[in-house]
XYZ file of C-alpha atoms in Angstrom:
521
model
C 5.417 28.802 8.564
C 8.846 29.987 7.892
C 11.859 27.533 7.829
C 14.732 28.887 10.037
C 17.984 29.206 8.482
C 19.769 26.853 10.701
C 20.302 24.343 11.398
C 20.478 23.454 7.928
C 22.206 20.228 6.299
C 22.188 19.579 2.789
C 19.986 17.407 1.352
C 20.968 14.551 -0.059
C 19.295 14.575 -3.250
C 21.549 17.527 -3.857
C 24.754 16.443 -2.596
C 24.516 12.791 -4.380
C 22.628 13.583 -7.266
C 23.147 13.467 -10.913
C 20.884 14.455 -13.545
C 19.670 13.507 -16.956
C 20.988 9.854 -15.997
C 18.680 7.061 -16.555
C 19.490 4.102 -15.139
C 19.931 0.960 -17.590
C 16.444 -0.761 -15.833
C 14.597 1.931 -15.860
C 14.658 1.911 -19.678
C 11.220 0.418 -21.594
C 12.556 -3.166 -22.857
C 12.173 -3.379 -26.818
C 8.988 -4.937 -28.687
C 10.703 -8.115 -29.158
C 10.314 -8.834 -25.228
C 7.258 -10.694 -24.757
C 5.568 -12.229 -21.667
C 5.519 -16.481 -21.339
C 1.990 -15.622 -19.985
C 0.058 -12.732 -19.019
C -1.225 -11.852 -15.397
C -4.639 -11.150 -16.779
C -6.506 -13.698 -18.163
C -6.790 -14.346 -21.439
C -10.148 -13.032 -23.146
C -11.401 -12.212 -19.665
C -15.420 -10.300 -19.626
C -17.848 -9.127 -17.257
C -21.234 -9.799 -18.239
C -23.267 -6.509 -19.378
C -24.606 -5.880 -16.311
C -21.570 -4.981 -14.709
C -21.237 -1.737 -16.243
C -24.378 -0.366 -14.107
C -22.386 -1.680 -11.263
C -19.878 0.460 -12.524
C -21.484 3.492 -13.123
C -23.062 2.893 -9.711
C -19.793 3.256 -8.386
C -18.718 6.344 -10.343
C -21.517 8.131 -9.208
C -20.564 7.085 -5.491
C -17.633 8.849 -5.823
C -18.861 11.821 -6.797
C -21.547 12.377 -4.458
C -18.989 11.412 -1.666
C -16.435 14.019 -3.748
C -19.429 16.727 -3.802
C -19.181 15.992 0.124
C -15.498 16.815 0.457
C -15.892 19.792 -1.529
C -18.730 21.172 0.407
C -17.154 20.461 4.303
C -13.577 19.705 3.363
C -11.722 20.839 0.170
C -8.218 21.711 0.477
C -7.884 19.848 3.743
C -6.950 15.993 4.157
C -10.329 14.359 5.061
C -13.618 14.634 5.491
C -15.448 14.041 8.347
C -18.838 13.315 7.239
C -20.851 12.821 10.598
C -19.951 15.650 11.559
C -19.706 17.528 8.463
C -16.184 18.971 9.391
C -12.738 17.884 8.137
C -9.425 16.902 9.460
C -6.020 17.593 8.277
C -4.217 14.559 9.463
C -1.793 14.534 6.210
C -0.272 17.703 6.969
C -2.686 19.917 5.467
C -2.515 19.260 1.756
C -5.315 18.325 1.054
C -4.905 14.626 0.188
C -8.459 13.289 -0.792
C -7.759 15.861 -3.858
C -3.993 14.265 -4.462
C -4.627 11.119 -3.543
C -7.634 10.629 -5.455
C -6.702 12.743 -8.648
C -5.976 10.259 -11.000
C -9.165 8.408 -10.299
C -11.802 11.859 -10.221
C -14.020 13.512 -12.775
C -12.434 17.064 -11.145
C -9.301 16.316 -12.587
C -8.528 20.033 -14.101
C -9.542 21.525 -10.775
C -7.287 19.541 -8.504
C -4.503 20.072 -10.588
C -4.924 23.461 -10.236
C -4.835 23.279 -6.514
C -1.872 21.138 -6.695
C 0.267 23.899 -8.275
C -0.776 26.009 -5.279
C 0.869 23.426 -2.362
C 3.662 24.486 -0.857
C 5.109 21.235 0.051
C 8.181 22.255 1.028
C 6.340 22.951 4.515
C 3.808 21.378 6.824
C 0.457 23.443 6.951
C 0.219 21.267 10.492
C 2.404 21.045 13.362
C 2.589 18.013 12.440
C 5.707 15.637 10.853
C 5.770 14.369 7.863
C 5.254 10.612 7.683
C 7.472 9.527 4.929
C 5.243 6.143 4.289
C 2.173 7.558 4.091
C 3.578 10.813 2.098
C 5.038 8.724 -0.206
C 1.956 6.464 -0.854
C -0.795 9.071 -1.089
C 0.345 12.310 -2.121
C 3.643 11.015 -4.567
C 2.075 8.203 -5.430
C -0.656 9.954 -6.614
C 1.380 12.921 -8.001
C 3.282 10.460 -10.454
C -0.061 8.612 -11.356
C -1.823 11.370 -12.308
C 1.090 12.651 -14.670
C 1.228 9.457 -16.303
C -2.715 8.940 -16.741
C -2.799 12.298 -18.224
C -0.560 12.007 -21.088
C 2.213 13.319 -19.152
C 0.744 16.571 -20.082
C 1.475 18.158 -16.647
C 4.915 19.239 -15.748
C 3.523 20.650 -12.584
C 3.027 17.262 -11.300
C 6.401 16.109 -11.140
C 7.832 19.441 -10.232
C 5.360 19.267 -6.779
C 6.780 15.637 -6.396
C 10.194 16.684 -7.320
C 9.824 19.240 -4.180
C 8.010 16.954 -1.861
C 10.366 14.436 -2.134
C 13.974 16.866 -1.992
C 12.476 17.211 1.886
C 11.571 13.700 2.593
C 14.901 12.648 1.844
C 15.879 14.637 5.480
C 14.800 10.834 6.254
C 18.101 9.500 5.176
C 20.029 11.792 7.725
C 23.325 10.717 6.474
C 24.860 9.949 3.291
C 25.951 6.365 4.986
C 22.318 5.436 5.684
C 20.186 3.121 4.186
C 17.002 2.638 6.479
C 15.123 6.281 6.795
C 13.969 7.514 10.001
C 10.256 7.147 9.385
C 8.973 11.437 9.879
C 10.485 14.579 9.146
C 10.018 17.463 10.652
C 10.299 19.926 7.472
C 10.617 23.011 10.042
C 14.038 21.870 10.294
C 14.585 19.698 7.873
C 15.091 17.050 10.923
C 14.434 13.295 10.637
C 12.105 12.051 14.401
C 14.597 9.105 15.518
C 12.551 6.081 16.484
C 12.174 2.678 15.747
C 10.864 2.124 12.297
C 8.928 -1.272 10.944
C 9.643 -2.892 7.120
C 6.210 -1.620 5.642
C 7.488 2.206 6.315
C 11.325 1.597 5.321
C 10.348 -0.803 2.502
C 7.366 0.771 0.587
C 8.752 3.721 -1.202
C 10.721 2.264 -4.129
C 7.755 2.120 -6.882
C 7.350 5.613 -6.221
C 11.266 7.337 -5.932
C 11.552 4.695 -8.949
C 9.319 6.474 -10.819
C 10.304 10.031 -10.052
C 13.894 9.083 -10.836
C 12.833 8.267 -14.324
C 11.006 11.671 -14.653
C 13.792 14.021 -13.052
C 16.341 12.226 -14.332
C 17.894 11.932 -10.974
C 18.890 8.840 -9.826
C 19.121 9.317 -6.272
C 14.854 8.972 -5.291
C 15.926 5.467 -6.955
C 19.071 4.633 -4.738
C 17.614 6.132 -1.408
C 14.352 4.028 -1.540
C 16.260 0.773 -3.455
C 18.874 0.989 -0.772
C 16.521 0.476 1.830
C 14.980 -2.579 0.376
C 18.132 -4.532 -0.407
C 19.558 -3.491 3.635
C 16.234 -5.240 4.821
C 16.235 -8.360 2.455
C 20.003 -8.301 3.419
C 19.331 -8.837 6.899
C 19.128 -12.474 8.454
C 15.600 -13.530 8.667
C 13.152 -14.866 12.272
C 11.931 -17.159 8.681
C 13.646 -17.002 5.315
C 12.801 -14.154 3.363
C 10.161 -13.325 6.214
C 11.518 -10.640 8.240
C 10.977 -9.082 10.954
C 8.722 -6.263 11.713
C 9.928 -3.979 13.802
C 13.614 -2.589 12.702
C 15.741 0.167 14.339
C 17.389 2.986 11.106
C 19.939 3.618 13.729
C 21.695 -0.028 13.481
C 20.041 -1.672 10.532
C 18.892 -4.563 12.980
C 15.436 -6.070 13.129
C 13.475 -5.553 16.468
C 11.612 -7.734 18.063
C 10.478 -11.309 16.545
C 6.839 -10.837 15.028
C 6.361 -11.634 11.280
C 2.932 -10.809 9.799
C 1.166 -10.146 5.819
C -0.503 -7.310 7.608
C -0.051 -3.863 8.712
C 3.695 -2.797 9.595
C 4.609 -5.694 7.224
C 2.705 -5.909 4.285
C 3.173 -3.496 1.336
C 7.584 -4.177 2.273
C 6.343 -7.826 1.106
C 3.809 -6.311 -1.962
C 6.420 -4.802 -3.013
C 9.433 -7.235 -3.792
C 7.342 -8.491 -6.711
C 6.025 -5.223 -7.669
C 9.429 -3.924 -8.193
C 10.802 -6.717 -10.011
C 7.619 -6.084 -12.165
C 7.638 -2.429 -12.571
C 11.339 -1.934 -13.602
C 12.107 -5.252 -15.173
C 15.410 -5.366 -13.351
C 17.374 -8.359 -14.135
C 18.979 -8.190 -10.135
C 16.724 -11.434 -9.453
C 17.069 -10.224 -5.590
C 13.528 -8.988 -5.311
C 11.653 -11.572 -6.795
C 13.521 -14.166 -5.297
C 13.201 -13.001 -1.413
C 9.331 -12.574 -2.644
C 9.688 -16.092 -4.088
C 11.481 -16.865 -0.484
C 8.699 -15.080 1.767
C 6.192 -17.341 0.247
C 8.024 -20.313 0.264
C 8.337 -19.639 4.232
C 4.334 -18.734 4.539
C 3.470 -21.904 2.957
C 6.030 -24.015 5.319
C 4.852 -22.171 8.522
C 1.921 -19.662 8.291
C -0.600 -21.268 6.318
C -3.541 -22.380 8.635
C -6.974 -23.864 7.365
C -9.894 -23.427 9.727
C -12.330 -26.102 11.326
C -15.251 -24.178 9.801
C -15.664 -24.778 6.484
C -12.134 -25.194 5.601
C -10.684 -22.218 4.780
C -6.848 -21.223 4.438
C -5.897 -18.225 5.857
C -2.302 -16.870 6.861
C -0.822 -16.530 10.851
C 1.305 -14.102 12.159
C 3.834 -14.991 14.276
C 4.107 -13.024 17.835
C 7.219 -11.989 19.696
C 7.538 -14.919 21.178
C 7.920 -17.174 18.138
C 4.305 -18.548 18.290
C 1.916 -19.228 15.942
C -0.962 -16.507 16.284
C -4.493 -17.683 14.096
C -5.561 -13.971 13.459
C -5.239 -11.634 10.039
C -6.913 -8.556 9.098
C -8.478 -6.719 5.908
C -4.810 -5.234 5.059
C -3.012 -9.231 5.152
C -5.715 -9.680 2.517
C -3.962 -8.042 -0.525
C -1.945 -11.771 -0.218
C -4.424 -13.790 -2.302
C -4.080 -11.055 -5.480
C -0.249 -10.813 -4.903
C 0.785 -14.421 -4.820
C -1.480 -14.842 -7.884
C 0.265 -11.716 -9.658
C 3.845 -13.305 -8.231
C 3.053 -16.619 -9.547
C 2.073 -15.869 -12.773
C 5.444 -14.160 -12.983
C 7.475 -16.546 -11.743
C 5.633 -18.935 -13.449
C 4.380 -21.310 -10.655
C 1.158 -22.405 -10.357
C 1.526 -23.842 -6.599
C 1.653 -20.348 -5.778
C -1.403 -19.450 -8.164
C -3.661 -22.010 -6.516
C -2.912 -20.674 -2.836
C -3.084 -17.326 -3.714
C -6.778 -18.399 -4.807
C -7.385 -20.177 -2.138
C -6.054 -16.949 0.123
C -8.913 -15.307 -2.012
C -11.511 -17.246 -1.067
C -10.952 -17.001 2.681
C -10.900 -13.007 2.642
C -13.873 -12.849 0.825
C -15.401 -15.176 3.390
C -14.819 -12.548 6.142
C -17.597 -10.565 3.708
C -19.785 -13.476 3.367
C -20.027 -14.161 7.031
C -21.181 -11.251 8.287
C -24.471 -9.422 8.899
C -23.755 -5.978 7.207
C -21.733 -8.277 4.613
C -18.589 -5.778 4.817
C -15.655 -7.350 5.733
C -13.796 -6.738 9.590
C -10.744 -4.678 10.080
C -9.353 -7.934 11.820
C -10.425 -11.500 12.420
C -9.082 -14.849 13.787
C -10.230 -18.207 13.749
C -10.443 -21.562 14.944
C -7.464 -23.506 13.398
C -7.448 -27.242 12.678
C -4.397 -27.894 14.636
C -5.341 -26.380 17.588
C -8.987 -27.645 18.018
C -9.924 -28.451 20.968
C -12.845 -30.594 21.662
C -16.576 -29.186 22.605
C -14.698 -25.513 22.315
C -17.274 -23.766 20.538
C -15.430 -20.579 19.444
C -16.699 -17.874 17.043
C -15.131 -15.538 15.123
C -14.896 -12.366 16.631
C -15.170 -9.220 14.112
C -14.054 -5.648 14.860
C -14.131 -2.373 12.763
C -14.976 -1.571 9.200
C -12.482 1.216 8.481
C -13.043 1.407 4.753
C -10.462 -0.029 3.696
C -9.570 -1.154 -0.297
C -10.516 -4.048 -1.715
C -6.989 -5.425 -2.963
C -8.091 -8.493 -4.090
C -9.946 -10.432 -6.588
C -13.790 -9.840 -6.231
C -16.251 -9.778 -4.363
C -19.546 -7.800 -3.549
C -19.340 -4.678 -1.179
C -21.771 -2.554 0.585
C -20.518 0.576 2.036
C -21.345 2.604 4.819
C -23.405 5.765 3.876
C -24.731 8.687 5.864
C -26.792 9.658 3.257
C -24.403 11.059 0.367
C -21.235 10.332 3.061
C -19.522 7.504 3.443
C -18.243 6.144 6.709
C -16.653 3.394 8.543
C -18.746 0.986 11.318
C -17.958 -0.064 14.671
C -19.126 -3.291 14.486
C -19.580 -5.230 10.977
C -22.344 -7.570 12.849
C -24.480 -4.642 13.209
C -25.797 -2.109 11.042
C -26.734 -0.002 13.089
C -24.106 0.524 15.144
C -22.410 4.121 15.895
C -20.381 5.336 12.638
C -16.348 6.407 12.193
C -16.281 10.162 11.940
C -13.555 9.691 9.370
C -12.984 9.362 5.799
C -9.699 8.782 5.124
C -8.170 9.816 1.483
C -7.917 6.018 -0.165
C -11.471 5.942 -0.339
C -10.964 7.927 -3.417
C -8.034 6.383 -4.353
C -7.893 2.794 -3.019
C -11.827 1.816 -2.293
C -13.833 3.450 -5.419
C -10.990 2.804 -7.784
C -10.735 -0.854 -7.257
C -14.453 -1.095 -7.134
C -14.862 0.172 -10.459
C -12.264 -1.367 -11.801
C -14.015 -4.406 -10.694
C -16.517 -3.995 -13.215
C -15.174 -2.355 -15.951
C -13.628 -3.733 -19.078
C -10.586 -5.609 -18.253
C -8.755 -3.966 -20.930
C -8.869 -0.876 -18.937
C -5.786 -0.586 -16.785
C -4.772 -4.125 -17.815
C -2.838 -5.614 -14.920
C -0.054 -6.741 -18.161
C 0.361 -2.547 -18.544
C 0.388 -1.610 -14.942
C 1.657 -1.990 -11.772
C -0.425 -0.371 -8.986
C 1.205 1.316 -5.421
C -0.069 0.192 -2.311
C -2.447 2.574 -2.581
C -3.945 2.057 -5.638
C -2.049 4.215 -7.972
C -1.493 2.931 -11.305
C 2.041 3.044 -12.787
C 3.011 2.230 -16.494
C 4.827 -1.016 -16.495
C 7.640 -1.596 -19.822
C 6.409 -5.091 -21.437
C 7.021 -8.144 -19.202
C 9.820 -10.369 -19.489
C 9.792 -14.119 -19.975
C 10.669 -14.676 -16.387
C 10.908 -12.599 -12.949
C 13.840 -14.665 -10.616
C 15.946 -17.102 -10.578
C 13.021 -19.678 -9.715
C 15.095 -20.734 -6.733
C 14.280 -19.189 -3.115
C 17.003 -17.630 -1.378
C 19.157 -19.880 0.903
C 18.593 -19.313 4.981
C 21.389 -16.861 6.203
C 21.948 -18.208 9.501
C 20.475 -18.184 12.539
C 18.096 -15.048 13.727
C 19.071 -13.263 16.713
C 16.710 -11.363 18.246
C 16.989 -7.641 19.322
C 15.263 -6.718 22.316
C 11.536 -5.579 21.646
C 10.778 -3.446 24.289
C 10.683 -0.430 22.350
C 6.926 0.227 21.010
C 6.849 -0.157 17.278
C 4.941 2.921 15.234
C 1.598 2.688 14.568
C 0.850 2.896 10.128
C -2.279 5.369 9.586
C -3.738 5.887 12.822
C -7.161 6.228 12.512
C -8.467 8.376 15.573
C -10.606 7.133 18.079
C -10.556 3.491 16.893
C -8.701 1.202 19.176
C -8.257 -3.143 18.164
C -7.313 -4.894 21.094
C -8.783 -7.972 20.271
C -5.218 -9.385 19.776
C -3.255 -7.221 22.226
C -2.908 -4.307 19.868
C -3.140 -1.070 18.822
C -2.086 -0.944 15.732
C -5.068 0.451 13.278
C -3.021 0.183 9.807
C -3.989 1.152 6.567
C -1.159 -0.054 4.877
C 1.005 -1.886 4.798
C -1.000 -1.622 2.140
């Protein structure tokens, strides 16, 4: 495809930019700073058997790999019933970018990453700047780190990949991106955006700041964050999903830890983390948005107990469902109270844990649901019998703790299920890119030596790309939550809000919607 020469604006990484400019905290803190406590336990092993596990896992991914390059390589997915592929990335080939910095075919991808031209769609297709940002930059910046920062080739394809993405921020006045691009034309799609799209792309434009030496990927992305924890909250620190780029206003009422929420709210802590800012603004709305969840979303069930997190709908109620991608809560508030030194928040996050895992446990295939609800303890009714109902297993990560998996293989593929209570149900002719980057990664992880990727010398993206993290601090915040900003007034919803990774011929309406999220993350 050929880019016409108009209409043409200039970007703004070229009209704002300035270069070989490191900002102050982006700078590696000196070996005097020390952490009161580390995230990872102290002295923490996995008995000897869990390095079969492990290498039981490698060798998943590379029969699953040896799939992708047999039906798929150089386009997005795979589509292993079928043995076919997909390009619903834009034609990249994202299972190879997203999953570089976790394959054995390392040398061979990057090979075929200095061959993208990402300056151009190989689809029709926009660009979604979300999941762009997550997979193929994410992984871009990973990989060049994990290497040895060996390969300049990396950040020059991120450096170009993200020069067009920043046609999001259509004006130099803007602070929420439009959430696709159309790099034809260099044109942002105007729509209503959510706080997972407009708030999960500073770990990553952090990072490539640092690299370039330009400090705009750092404003654009932090500029978007500190509009939406600006904003006056439905809950303190808990805002709203839906929001409109156009007016910087929150649509709609519904607050959730899950999809169209979730990685905005992963991320507050993760940035505090990564950069070691001293602005305590992210970890204290983080600190805030927990504080909230704990005074108004946390829900135990009648069977056996369990605490799980609500949503809140549109109309202000309390709604007893959560999903696979609300489950990255348990790991986060444990991750955020370590740093903030609070062990109320420890003990839920635990506690969060143990519930998700117990949509595993419950089960017949033992692999978690897509999306559950449950029976809460202040809502019981008497003689109501009510089960859980489970829906799709759409491989998503595992981004918490630990627990046991079984997968979904047709024979050397992997798939997705229809129906987690039954085995044999039809399968999802779809595997999406973070099963090499999210799924397998954290699986291994799982049982390989703790020291490996320490969670005190990383800081992974929402999906699952590990990024070097300076030595901690003594303290992340204030330790004081934010104070409420007034009250909320809500902005009509009746716009639809965007659906987060689409997965194609998958439909939850369970719960009266649509949306089939990976992330958030």
């Amino acid at each position: 495809m050929i880019i016409p020469p108009e209409p043409y604006k200039k970007p703004l990484v070229e009209a704002f930019s300035f270069t070989s400019i490191v900002p102050r905290h982006l700078t590696v803190l000196q070996d005097g700073w020390t952490s009161r406590r580390p995230v990872q336990k102290a002295g923490l092993q996995v008995p000897d058997s869990a390095f079969q596990h492990r290498d039981n896992v490698k060798n998943i991914f590379i029969e699953s790999y040896q799939a992708y390059r047999k039906f798929a390589f150089g386009h997005d997915d795979l589509d292993p019933v079928s043995e076919s592929f997909n390009d619903c990335r834009n034609g990249w080939g994202a299972s190879i970018v997203d999953g570089m910095a976790t394959m054995d075919f390392f040398n061979e991808a990057v090979q075929f990453v200095g061959k993208i031209d990402f300056s151009e769609s190989q689809t029709p297709n926009t660009v979604s700047i979300f999941e762009t940002t997550i997979r193929y930059l994410g992984g871009l910046i990973a990989s060049y780190e994990l290497s040895g920062k060996q390969h300049q080739i990396l950040i020059d394809k991120a450096k170009q990949l993200t020069d067009k993405m920043a046609f999001a921020w259509e004006t130099p006045n803007q602070t929420i991106p439009w959430g696709s691009v159309d790099f034809d034309t260099n044109s942002p799609n105007l729509g209503i955006s959510n706080i997972a799209e407009a708030g999960t792309l500073d770990l990553e434009f952090n990072r490539l700041s640092l690299y370039t030496g330009n400090d705009t990927y750092r404003r654009l992305a932090e500029g978007s964050v500190r509009t939406i924890a600006g904003l006056t909250d439905p809950l303190p620190g808990l805002a709203a999903q839906g929001i409109d780029p156009a007016t910087n206003a929150f649509v709609g009422n519904k607050i959730s830890w899950g999809g169209g929420s979730d990685s905005y709210l992963e991320y507050l802590i993760k940035y505090a983390r990564l950069t070691n800012t001293d602005d305590n603004l992210f970890a204290d709305e983080w600190h805030t948005a927990v504080d909230s969840s704990i005074k108004h979303l946390q829900s135990r069930s009648t069977v056996q107990n369990h605490l799980y997190l609500a949503d809140r709908d549109d109309n202000g109620d309390i709604v007893h469902v959560s999903s696979h991608l609300a489950c990255f809560h348990g790991g986060n508030w444990i991750f955020g109270g370590k740093l903030l030194n609070n062990d109320t928040i420890v003990d839920i996050g635990l506690e969060l844990v143990e519930a998700c895992w117990n949509t595993y446990a419950s089960t017949v295939t033992g692999i978690g649901p897509d999306s559950f609800e449950w029976l809460a303890q202040d809502s019981f009714q008497p003689g109501d019998n009510s089960s859980q109902p489970y829906t799709d297993c759409l491989l998503h990560p595992t981004r918490f703790l630990y627990h046991k998996i079984r997968v979904c293989p047709v024979e050397w593929r992997y798939s997705g299920i229809n129906d987690v209570n039954n085995a044999t149900v039809s399968r999802i002719d779809n595997t999406e890119s973070f099963w090499f980057a999210e799924v397998l990664k954290y699986l291994y992880l799982t049982f390989d030596d703790p020291d490996h990727i320490s969670l005190d010398k990383y800081v992974f993206n929402t999906e699952a790309q590990p990024f070097e993290a300076p030595l901690a601090k003594t303290l992340y915040g204030s330790g004081q939550t934010l104070p409420a900003q007034g009250p909320y007034v809500m902005n009509p919803a009746g716009v639809p809000l965007p659906q987060v990774s689409p997965i194609p011929g998958v439909s939850i309406s369970s719960f009266g919607t649509n949306d089939n999220s990976n992330n958030s993350k």
